[in-house]
Amino acid sequence: MNKYWSLVLLVSILAVLSLTFYFFLPLLDGIVMGVVFAYVAKPIKRKLDHIGRIKASVIATTIVILPVSVLMFYGLIQGLNQAIYLITHYKIIESGILDLLSKIGIEKGEEYVKWITSNIFSLLQSTIQPSAVEITKKATLLILNFFISIVVCFYALADMENFVRRTTSVVPEDRREEFRRFVEEIDVTFESLWFGNFVVAILIGLASLPFFLHFNVPFAPLLSGLMFLAALIPIFAEWMIILPVSLYLLLVDIEKGLTFLLIGVIFLYILPELILRPYFVGYASKIHPLVLMLAFIGGGLVGGISGFFIAPMVVGLATAIYNYYTREELATEDHDSESV
């Protein structure tokens, strides 16, 4: 009978957890982003702990969230405005393409270019109109997830230590110290992982500013901020900024556009994403750069925003477990050798 009730209890717990996960699934991006923001803000909160737990959490959350929210919403608004302008004024792009072809030396094909551009933009207009409701739903969900990430970030900063302390009290007394050290190892790994990722995003944003200024790109500070945002949160990647700017420069000056595209792809996308981020963040979190690079890329491809964050956290968890138990084993071997 006891076994029967134990089985019922286990099934009930799994059912509740499954239902909870099902209802929270649309908000998973916001929850995961909130946890990541909390780890980014944790060093700031630690410096401010003397003013009080709640005040420190509010200030740390604001310092991290405020620039991200300003850049994200302003960038999205500007992007939508530019997209609407281009779709409704496609003749400007058409004339730019014709000028570009004449500079290259291609004089024929004007009718084909006009036919292609008019059909493409007619297709875009007809596609966007029926999907306006779907776009509104996605935009609303994105905004909702972002505000949820703010709330999660604050409560994670304010209550995480109490939560860990209460969880530790449930563990058998002879295992509490071991469990505490294990949780501390995971916490340090995650903090190094996401704070390092934040620093890399700042470096990419700062490095892109003189690059945009050198090529006389309009809205250079805004584009630099969007590069930081793209490196931090994969709503869009750096190439989604580099490519439109390259197309704009190509219409102005072919040589300048091609040079911008080549340098931008190499120094603002390939090197930061494939070398700088894995090496720097891997060094800080003690995760192998290759594994970290595959986790960032694979997680983003499979799971989108939440996958980009969850996959490195899974790798970080595995690394923390490995580092903790290998360290414990080495400590035990050293103690045994000293005893002998």
mmCIF file of C-alpha atoms in Angstrom:
data_model
loop_
_atom_site.group_PDB
_atom_site.id
_atom_site.type_symbol
_atom_site.label_atom_id
_atom_site.label_comp_id
_atom_site.label_asym_id
_atom_site.label_seq_id
_atom_site.Cartn_x
_atom_site.Cartn_y
_atom_site.Cartn_z
ATOM 1 C CA MET A 1 0.000 0.000 0.000
ATOM 2 C CA ASN A 2 2.858 2.395 0.884
ATOM 3 C CA LYS A 3 4.489 1.722 -2.471
ATOM 4 C CA TYR A 4 1.182 2.440 -4.204
ATOM 5 C CA TRP A 5 0.776 5.829 -2.508
ATOM 6 C CA SER A 6 4.432 6.683 -3.176
ATOM 7 C CA LEU A 7 3.857 5.993 -6.871
ATOM 8 C CA VAL A 8 0.697 8.151 -6.857
ATOM 9 C CA LEU A 9 2.602 10.955 -5.142
ATOM 10 C CA LEU A 10 5.446 10.772 -7.687
ATOM 11 C CA VAL A 11 3.048 10.792 -10.639
ATOM 12 C CA SER A 12 1.138 13.726 -9.124
ATOM 13 C CA ILE A 13 4.318 15.743 -8.655
ATOM 14 C CA LEU A 14 5.426 15.029 -12.234
ATOM 15 C CA ALA A 15 1.972 15.992 -13.537
ATOM 16 C CA VAL A 16 2.019 19.297 -11.636
ATOM 17 C CA LEU A 17 5.531 20.057 -12.870
ATOM 18 C CA SER A 18 4.540 19.201 -16.455
ATOM 19 C CA LEU A 19 1.468 21.461 -16.303
ATOM 20 C CA THR A 20 3.535 24.263 -14.780
ATOM 21 C CA PHE A 21 6.129 23.950 -17.530
ATOM 22 C CA TYR A 22 3.385 23.863 -20.185
ATOM 23 C CA PHE A 23 1.756 27.069 -18.945
ATOM 24 C CA PHE A 24 5.109 28.807 -18.441
ATOM 25 C CA LEU A 25 6.483 27.765 -21.850
ATOM 26 C CA PRO A 26 5.353 30.924 -23.745
ATOM 27 C CA LEU A 27 7.127 32.960 -21.037
ATOM 28 C CA LEU A 28 10.299 30.871 -21.058
ATOM 29 C CA ASP A 29 12.287 33.534 -22.947
ATOM 30 C CA GLY A 30 11.478 36.146 -20.310
ATOM 31 C CA ILE A 31 12.251 33.835 -17.394
ATOM 32 C CA VAL A 32 15.595 32.732 -18.824
ATOM 33 C CA MET A 33 16.563 36.301 -19.787
ATOM 34 C CA GLY A 34 15.688 37.443 -16.272
ATOM 35 C CA VAL A 35 18.002 34.850 -14.739
ATOM 36 C CA VAL A 36 20.794 35.881 -17.127
ATOM 37 C CA PHE A 37 20.293 39.583 -16.340
ATOM 38 C CA ALA A 38 20.431 38.718 -12.639
ATOM 39 C CA TYR A 39 23.839 37.097 -13.063
ATOM 40 C CA VAL A 40 25.039 40.142 -15.029
ATOM 41 C CA ALA A 41 23.767 42.475 -12.285
ATOM 42 C CA LYS A 42 25.000 40.336 -9.386
ATOM 43 C CA PRO A 43 28.494 41.937 -9.123
ATOM 44 C CA ILE A 44 26.827 45.381 -9.034
ATOM 45 C CA LYS A 45 24.376 44.263 -6.362
ATOM 46 C CA ARG A 46 27.220 42.794 -4.299
ATOM 47 C CA LYS A 47 28.943 46.197 -4.259
ATOM 48 C CA LEU A 48 25.713 47.851 -3.038
ATOM 49 C CA ASP A 49 24.687 45.292 -0.398
ATOM 50 C CA HIS A 50 25.549 47.739 2.402
ATOM 51 C CA ILE A 51 22.520 49.933 1.509
ATOM 52 C CA GLY A 52 20.067 47.042 1.885
ATOM 53 C CA ARG A 53 19.038 43.964 -0.060
ATOM 54 C CA ILE A 54 15.952 45.467 -1.764
ATOM 55 C CA LYS A 55 17.534 48.822 -2.639
ATOM 56 C CA ALA A 56 20.672 47.143 -3.980
ATOM 57 C CA SER A 57 18.562 44.779 -6.111
ATOM 58 C CA VAL A 58 16.490 47.649 -7.541
ATOM 59 C CA ILE A 59 19.567 49.734 -8.435
ATOM 60 C CA ALA A 60 21.476 46.773 -9.936
ATOM 61 C CA THR A 61 18.448 45.732 -12.013
ATOM 62 C CA THR A 62 17.970 49.304 -13.263
ATOM 63 C CA ILE A 63 21.639 49.706 -14.230
ATOM 64 C CA VAL A 64 21.525 46.566 -16.397
ATOM 65 C CA ILE A 65 17.975 46.752 -17.763
ATOM 66 C CA LEU A 66 17.655 50.464 -18.550
ATOM 67 C CA PRO A 67 20.227 50.720 -21.393
ATOM 68 C CA VAL A 68 19.103 47.377 -22.829
ATOM 69 C CA SER A 69 15.420 48.408 -22.865
ATOM 70 C CA VAL A 70 16.120 51.846 -24.394
ATOM 71 C CA LEU A 71 18.265 50.368 -27.157
ATOM 72 C CA MET A 72 15.880 47.500 -27.869
ATOM 73 C CA PHE A 73 12.641 49.475 -28.106
ATOM 74 C CA TYR A 74 14.154 52.479 -29.865
ATOM 75 C CA GLY A 75 15.965 50.178 -32.288
ATOM 76 C CA LEU A 76 12.805 48.186 -33.017
ATOM 77 C CA ILE A 77 10.781 51.356 -33.609
ATOM 78 C CA GLN A 78 13.417 52.802 -35.933
ATOM 79 C CA GLY A 79 13.746 49.480 -37.755
ATOM 80 C CA LEU A 80 9.988 49.245 -38.322
ATOM 81 C CA ASN A 81 9.855 52.854 -39.514
ATOM 82 C CA GLN A 82 12.680 52.279 -41.991
ATOM 83 C CA ALA A 83 11.110 49.013 -43.224
ATOM 84 C CA ILE A 84 7.740 50.702 -43.791
ATOM 85 C CA TYR A 85 9.435 53.620 -45.555
ATOM 86 C CA LEU A 86 11.384 51.317 -47.881
ATOM 87 C CA ILE A 87 8.336 49.215 -48.738
ATOM 88 C CA THR A 88 6.215 52.255 -49.534
ATOM 89 C CA HIS A 89 9.048 54.061 -51.385
ATOM 90 C CA TYR A 90 10.611 51.179 -53.265
ATOM 91 C CA LYS A 91 11.242 53.446 -56.275
ATOM 92 C CA ILE A 92 14.173 54.950 -54.359
ATOM 93 C CA ILE A 93 15.786 51.511 -54.036
ATOM 94 C CA GLU A 94 15.004 50.771 -57.670
ATOM 95 C CA SER A 95 16.784 53.924 -58.846
ATOM 96 C CA GLY A 96 19.698 53.137 -56.532
ATOM 97 C CA ILE A 97 20.058 49.655 -58.042
ATOM 98 C CA LEU A 98 19.973 51.114 -61.564
ATOM 99 C CA ASP A 99 22.667 53.640 -60.631
ATOM 100 C CA LEU A 100 24.743 50.839 -59.122
ATOM 101 C CA LEU A 101 24.454 48.765 -62.315
ATOM 102 C CA SER A 102 25.437 51.742 -64.472
ATOM 103 C CA LYS A 103 28.519 52.339 -62.289
ATOM 104 C CA ILE A 104 29.498 48.703 -62.736
ATOM 105 C CA GLY A 105 29.090 49.084 -66.485
ATOM 106 C CA ILE A 106 25.834 47.193 -67.020
ATOM 107 C CA GLU A 107 23.633 49.446 -69.157
ATOM 108 C CA LYS A 108 21.004 46.927 -70.215
ATOM 109 C CA GLY A 109 18.415 45.241 -68.076
ATOM 110 C CA GLU A 110 16.575 48.320 -66.802
ATOM 111 C CA GLU A 111 13.164 46.802 -67.544
ATOM 112 C CA TYR A 112 14.088 43.545 -65.772
ATOM 113 C CA VAL A 113 15.216 45.445 -62.653
ATOM 114 C CA LYS A 114 11.988 47.438 -62.565
ATOM 115 C CA TRP A 115 9.920 44.282 -63.055
ATOM 116 C CA ILE A 116 11.796 42.383 -60.331
ATOM 117 C CA THR A 117 11.690 45.196 -57.749
ATOM 118 C CA SER A 118 8.005 45.966 -58.320
ATOM 119 C CA ASN A 119 7.075 42.281 -57.964
ATOM 120 C CA ILE A 120 9.213 41.803 -54.853
ATOM 121 C CA PHE A 121 7.750 44.812 -53.064
ATOM 122 C CA SER A 122 4.217 43.951 -54.158
ATOM 123 C CA LEU A 123 4.755 40.482 -52.664
ATOM 124 C CA LEU A 124 6.099 42.002 -49.448
ATOM 125 C CA GLN A 125 3.134 44.338 -49.129
ATOM 126 C CA SER A 126 0.632 41.532 -49.741
ATOM 127 C CA THR A 127 2.455 39.280 -47.243
ATOM 128 C CA ILE A 128 2.699 41.834 -44.453
ATOM 129 C CA GLN A 129 -0.942 42.932 -44.566
ATOM 130 C CA PRO A 130 -2.528 39.510 -43.775
ATOM 131 C CA SER A 131 0.083 38.792 -41.106
ATOM 132 C CA ALA A 132 -0.394 42.087 -39.239
ATOM 133 C CA VAL A 133 -2.334 40.306 -36.495
ATOM 134 C CA GLU A 134 0.400 37.669 -36.119
ATOM 135 C CA ILE A 135 3.106 40.349 -36.025
ATOM 136 C CA THR A 136 1.139 42.197 -33.324
ATOM 137 C CA LYS A 137 0.863 38.998 -31.260
ATOM 138 C CA LYS A 138 4.597 38.336 -31.510
ATOM 139 C CA ALA A 139 5.463 41.934 -30.665
ATOM 140 C CA THR A 140 3.137 41.829 -27.638
ATOM 141 C CA LEU A 141 4.682 38.544 -26.467
ATOM 142 C CA LEU A 142 8.170 39.996 -26.915
ATOM 143 C CA ILE A 143 7.313 43.058 -24.817
ATOM 144 C CA LEU A 144 5.618 40.876 -22.188
ATOM 145 C CA ASN A 145 8.641 38.579 -21.978
ATOM 146 C CA PHE A 146 10.959 41.544 -21.594
ATOM 147 C CA PHE A 147 8.954 42.968 -18.682
ATOM 148 C CA ILE A 148 8.840 39.503 -17.125
ATOM 149 C CA SER A 149 12.635 39.356 -17.408
ATOM 150 C CA ILE A 150 12.841 42.593 -15.368
ATOM 151 C CA VAL A 151 10.679 41.125 -12.594
ATOM 152 C CA VAL A 152 12.581 37.820 -12.618
ATOM 153 C CA CYS A 153 15.899 39.677 -12.509
ATOM 154 C CA PHE A 154 14.851 41.704 -9.455
ATOM 155 C CA TYR A 155 13.477 38.750 -7.488
ATOM 156 C CA ALA A 156 16.436 36.550 -8.418
ATOM 157 C CA LEU A 157 18.790 39.196 -7.020
ATOM 158 C CA ALA A 158 16.688 39.884 -3.942
ATOM 159 C CA ASP A 159 15.642 36.342 -2.926
ATOM 160 C CA MET A 160 18.088 33.880 -4.472
ATOM 161 C CA GLU A 161 20.281 33.654 -1.367
ATOM 162 C CA ASN A 162 17.272 32.985 0.848
ATOM 163 C CA PHE A 163 16.025 30.360 -1.602
ATOM 164 C CA VAL A 164 19.393 28.577 -1.610
ATOM 165 C CA ARG A 165 19.525 28.748 2.196
ATOM 166 C CA ARG A 166 16.064 27.194 2.547
ATOM 167 C CA THR A 167 16.887 24.531 -0.026
ATOM 168 C CA THR A 168 20.084 23.690 1.850
ATOM 169 C CA SER A 169 18.104 23.171 5.056
ATOM 170 C CA VAL A 170 16.140 20.359 3.363
ATOM 171 C CA VAL A 171 19.361 18.459 2.557
ATOM 172 C CA PRO A 172 20.503 15.929 5.228
ATOM 173 C CA GLU A 173 22.773 17.614 7.748
ATOM 174 C CA ASP A 174 25.828 15.525 6.940
ATOM 175 C CA ARG A 175 25.572 16.608 3.266
ATOM 176 C CA ARG A 176 24.733 20.300 3.717
ATOM 177 C CA GLU A 177 28.269 21.625 3.533
ATOM 178 C CA GLU A 178 28.989 19.602 0.408
ATOM 179 C CA PHE A 179 25.736 20.784 -1.186
ATOM 180 C CA ARG A 180 26.534 24.394 -0.273
ATOM 181 C CA ARG A 181 29.973 24.188 -1.923
ATOM 182 C CA PHE A 182 28.439 22.546 -4.987
ATOM 183 C CA VAL A 183 25.811 25.306 -5.389
ATOM 184 C CA GLU A 184 28.537 27.919 -4.920
ATOM 185 C CA GLU A 185 30.573 26.326 -7.726
ATOM 186 C CA ILE A 186 27.576 26.481 -10.089
ATOM 187 C CA ASP A 187 26.827 30.060 -9.045
ATOM 188 C CA VAL A 188 30.394 31.232 -9.718
ATOM 189 C CA THR A 189 30.430 29.481 -13.119
ATOM 190 C CA PHE A 190 27.137 31.080 -14.213
ATOM 191 C CA GLU A 191 28.179 34.521 -12.993
ATOM 192 C CA SER A 192 31.475 34.331 -14.883
ATOM 193 C CA LEU A 193 29.661 33.033 -17.971
ATOM 194 C CA TRP A 194 27.049 35.781 -18.255
ATOM 195 C CA PHE A 195 29.053 38.692 -16.903
ATOM 196 C CA GLY A 196 31.797 37.763 -19.385
ATOM 197 C CA ASN A 197 29.189 37.625 -22.158
ATOM 198 C CA PHE A 198 27.999 41.109 -21.127
ATOM 199 C CA VAL A 199 31.564 42.479 -21.263
ATOM 200 C CA VAL A 200 32.083 40.980 -24.753
ATOM 201 C CA ALA A 201 28.847 42.617 -25.948
ATOM 202 C CA ILE A 202 30.065 45.988 -24.630
ATOM 203 C CA LEU A 203 33.407 45.532 -26.418
ATOM 204 C CA ILE A 204 31.656 44.720 -29.711
ATOM 205 C CA GLY A 205 29.408 47.765 -29.383
ATOM 206 C CA LEU A 206 32.337 50.093 -28.579
ATOM 207 C CA ALA A 207 34.496 48.657 -31.369
ATOM 208 C CA SER A 208 31.718 49.191 -33.929
ATOM 209 C CA LEU A 209 31.285 52.918 -33.172
ATOM 210 C CA PRO A 210 34.527 54.202 -34.787
ATOM 211 C CA PHE A 211 33.895 51.733 -37.605
ATOM 212 C CA PHE A 212 30.498 53.311 -38.390
ATOM 213 C CA LEU A 213 31.900 56.831 -37.969
ATOM 214 C CA HIS A 214 34.788 56.132 -40.349
ATOM 215 C CA PHE A 215 32.380 55.122 -43.128
ATOM 216 C CA ASN A 216 30.075 58.102 -42.404
ATOM 217 C CA VAL A 217 27.114 55.837 -41.633
ATOM 218 C CA PRO A 218 24.010 57.724 -40.393
ATOM 219 C CA PHE A 219 22.818 57.058 -36.814
ATOM 220 C CA ALA A 220 26.254 55.689 -35.844
ATOM 221 C CA PRO A 221 25.640 55.808 -32.033
ATOM 222 C CA LEU A 222 22.286 54.031 -32.453
ATOM 223 C CA LEU A 223 23.815 51.348 -34.685
ATOM 224 C CA SER A 224 26.657 50.877 -32.191
ATOM 225 C CA GLY A 225 24.080 50.377 -29.432
ATOM 226 C CA LEU A 226 22.197 47.889 -31.575
ATOM 227 C CA MET A 227 25.449 45.989 -32.168
ATOM 228 C CA PHE A 228 25.836 45.741 -28.378
ATOM 229 C CA LEU A 229 22.241 44.557 -28.073
ATOM 230 C CA ALA A 230 22.658 42.014 -30.882
ATOM 231 C CA ALA A 231 25.760 40.602 -29.191
ATOM 232 C CA LEU A 232 23.951 40.421 -25.849
ATOM 233 C CA ILE A 233 20.476 39.169 -26.778
ATOM 234 C CA PRO A 234 20.036 37.171 -30.008
ATOM 235 C CA ILE A 235 16.751 38.764 -31.081
ATOM 236 C CA PHE A 236 18.827 39.604 -34.108
ATOM 237 C CA ALA A 237 22.511 38.972 -34.812
ATOM 238 C CA GLU A 238 25.217 41.439 -35.791
ATOM 239 C CA TRP A 239 24.937 40.541 -39.481
ATOM 240 C CA MET A 240 21.355 41.866 -39.481
ATOM 241 C CA ILE A 241 22.845 45.302 -38.826
ATOM 242 C CA ILE A 242 25.983 44.952 -40.951
ATOM 243 C CA LEU A 243 24.126 43.730 -44.062
ATOM 244 C CA PRO A 244 21.546 46.572 -44.393
ATOM 245 C CA VAL A 245 24.265 49.169 -43.749
ATOM 246 C CA SER A 246 26.403 47.507 -46.439
ATOM 247 C CA LEU A 247 23.513 47.648 -48.912
ATOM 248 C CA TYR A 248 23.023 51.341 -48.105
ATOM 249 C CA LEU A 249 26.719 52.076 -48.677
ATOM 250 C CA LEU A 250 26.711 50.026 -51.900
ATOM 251 C CA LEU A 251 24.010 52.307 -53.284
ATOM 252 C CA VAL A 252 26.142 55.328 -52.344
ATOM 253 C CA ASP A 253 29.615 54.020 -53.223
ATOM 254 C CA ILE A 254 30.361 50.479 -54.434
ATOM 255 C CA GLU A 255 33.925 50.378 -53.150
ATOM 256 C CA LYS A 256 32.969 51.767 -49.750
ATOM 257 C CA GLY A 257 30.069 49.304 -49.441
ATOM 258 C CA LEU A 258 32.181 46.265 -50.302
ATOM 259 C CA THR A 259 34.969 47.384 -47.949
ATOM 260 C CA PHE A 260 32.473 47.921 -45.123
ATOM 261 C CA LEU A 261 30.920 44.500 -45.729
ATOM 262 C CA LEU A 262 34.267 42.672 -45.780
ATOM 263 C CA ILE A 263 35.727 44.392 -42.711
ATOM 264 C CA GLY A 264 32.428 44.286 -40.821
ATOM 265 C CA VAL A 265 31.874 40.564 -41.351
ATOM 266 C CA ILE A 266 35.444 39.704 -40.339
ATOM 267 C CA PHE A 267 36.047 42.088 -37.415
ATOM 268 C CA LEU A 268 32.527 42.636 -36.075
ATOM 269 C CA TYR A 269 31.004 39.191 -36.610
ATOM 270 C CA ILE A 270 33.382 36.293 -37.289
ATOM 271 C CA LEU A 271 36.212 37.242 -34.910
ATOM 272 C CA PRO A 272 33.975 38.305 -31.972
ATOM 273 C CA GLU A 273 31.525 35.401 -32.258
ATOM 274 C CA LEU A 274 33.888 32.566 -33.158
ATOM 275 C CA ILE A 275 37.030 33.619 -31.276
ATOM 276 C CA LEU A 276 36.602 36.501 -28.804
ATOM 277 C CA ARG A 277 33.369 35.428 -27.088
ATOM 278 C CA PRO A 278 34.208 31.695 -26.697
ATOM 279 C CA TYR A 279 37.787 32.384 -25.560
ATOM 280 C CA PHE A 280 37.079 35.292 -23.186
ATOM 281 C CA VAL A 281 33.896 33.869 -21.665
ATOM 282 C CA GLY A 282 35.409 30.374 -21.603
ATOM 283 C CA TYR A 283 38.473 31.689 -19.767
ATOM 284 C CA ALA A 284 36.301 33.460 -17.185
ATOM 285 C CA SER A 285 33.912 30.532 -16.630
ATOM 286 C CA LYS A 286 36.489 27.717 -17.129
ATOM 287 C CA ILE A 287 34.420 26.284 -19.995
ATOM 288 C CA HIS A 288 36.322 25.079 -23.069
ATOM 289 C CA PRO A 289 36.017 27.709 -25.857
ATOM 290 C CA LEU A 290 35.017 25.168 -28.529
ATOM 291 C CA VAL A 291 32.243 23.705 -26.384
ATOM 292 C CA LEU A 292 31.027 27.189 -25.503
ATOM 293 C CA MET A 293 31.023 28.312 -29.153
ATOM 294 C CA LEU A 294 28.977 25.263 -30.177
ATOM 295 C CA ALA A 295 26.590 25.829 -27.264
ATOM 296 C CA PHE A 296 25.932 29.473 -28.236
ATOM 297 C CA ILE A 297 25.433 28.670 -31.927
ATOM 298 C CA GLY A 298 23.543 25.389 -31.500
ATOM 299 C CA GLY A 299 21.347 26.698 -28.699
ATOM 300 C CA GLY A 300 20.357 29.763 -30.707
ATOM 301 C CA LEU A 301 19.560 27.695 -33.811
ATOM 302 C CA VAL A 302 17.484 25.129 -31.937
ATOM 303 C CA GLY A 303 15.747 27.159 -29.251
ATOM 304 C CA GLY A 304 15.923 30.801 -30.340
ATOM 305 C CA ILE A 305 16.395 33.310 -27.510
ATOM 306 C CA SER A 306 15.873 30.837 -24.672
ATOM 307 C CA GLY A 307 18.023 28.220 -26.424
ATOM 308 C CA PHE A 308 20.874 30.730 -26.813
ATOM 309 C CA PHE A 309 20.874 31.178 -23.029
ATOM 310 C CA ILE A 310 19.915 27.681 -21.856
ATOM 311 C CA ALA A 311 22.490 25.725 -23.897
ATOM 312 C CA PRO A 312 25.536 27.554 -22.405
ATOM 313 C CA MET A 313 23.966 27.194 -18.945
ATOM 314 C CA VAL A 314 23.683 23.429 -19.441
ATOM 315 C CA VAL A 315 27.329 23.353 -20.523
ATOM 316 C CA GLY A 316 28.210 25.549 -17.539
ATOM 317 C CA LEU A 317 26.344 23.203 -15.192
ATOM 318 C CA ALA A 318 28.208 20.184 -16.576
ATOM 319 C CA THR A 319 31.509 22.078 -16.235
ATOM 320 C CA ALA A 320 30.721 23.067 -12.643
ATOM 321 C CA ILE A 321 29.906 19.444 -11.760
ATOM 322 C CA TYR A 322 33.144 18.243 -13.374
ATOM 323 C CA ASN A 323 35.282 20.939 -11.709
ATOM 324 C CA TYR A 324 33.699 20.346 -8.315
ATOM 325 C CA TYR A 325 34.100 16.567 -8.223
ATOM 326 C CA THR A 326 37.582 16.529 -9.771
ATOM 327 C CA ARG A 327 38.675 19.120 -7.198
ATOM 328 C CA GLU A 328 37.156 17.045 -4.396
ATOM 329 C CA GLU A 329 38.876 13.927 -5.711
ATOM 330 C CA LEU A 330 42.258 15.701 -5.919
ATOM 331 C CA ALA A 331 41.792 17.066 -2.400
ATOM 332 C CA THR A 332 41.018 13.560 -1.123
ATOM 333 C CA GLU A 333 44.092 12.104 -2.847
ATOM 334 C CA ASP A 334 46.330 14.843 -1.409
ATOM 335 C CA HIS A 335 44.921 14.227 2.072
ATOM 336 C CA ASP A 336 45.513 10.478 1.778
ATOM 337 C CA SER A 337 49.105 11.018 0.567
ATOM 338 C CA GLU A 338 49.798 13.373 3.496
ATOM 339 C CA SER A 339 48.392 10.799 5.930
ATOM 340 C CA VAL A 340 50.747 8.170 4.547
#
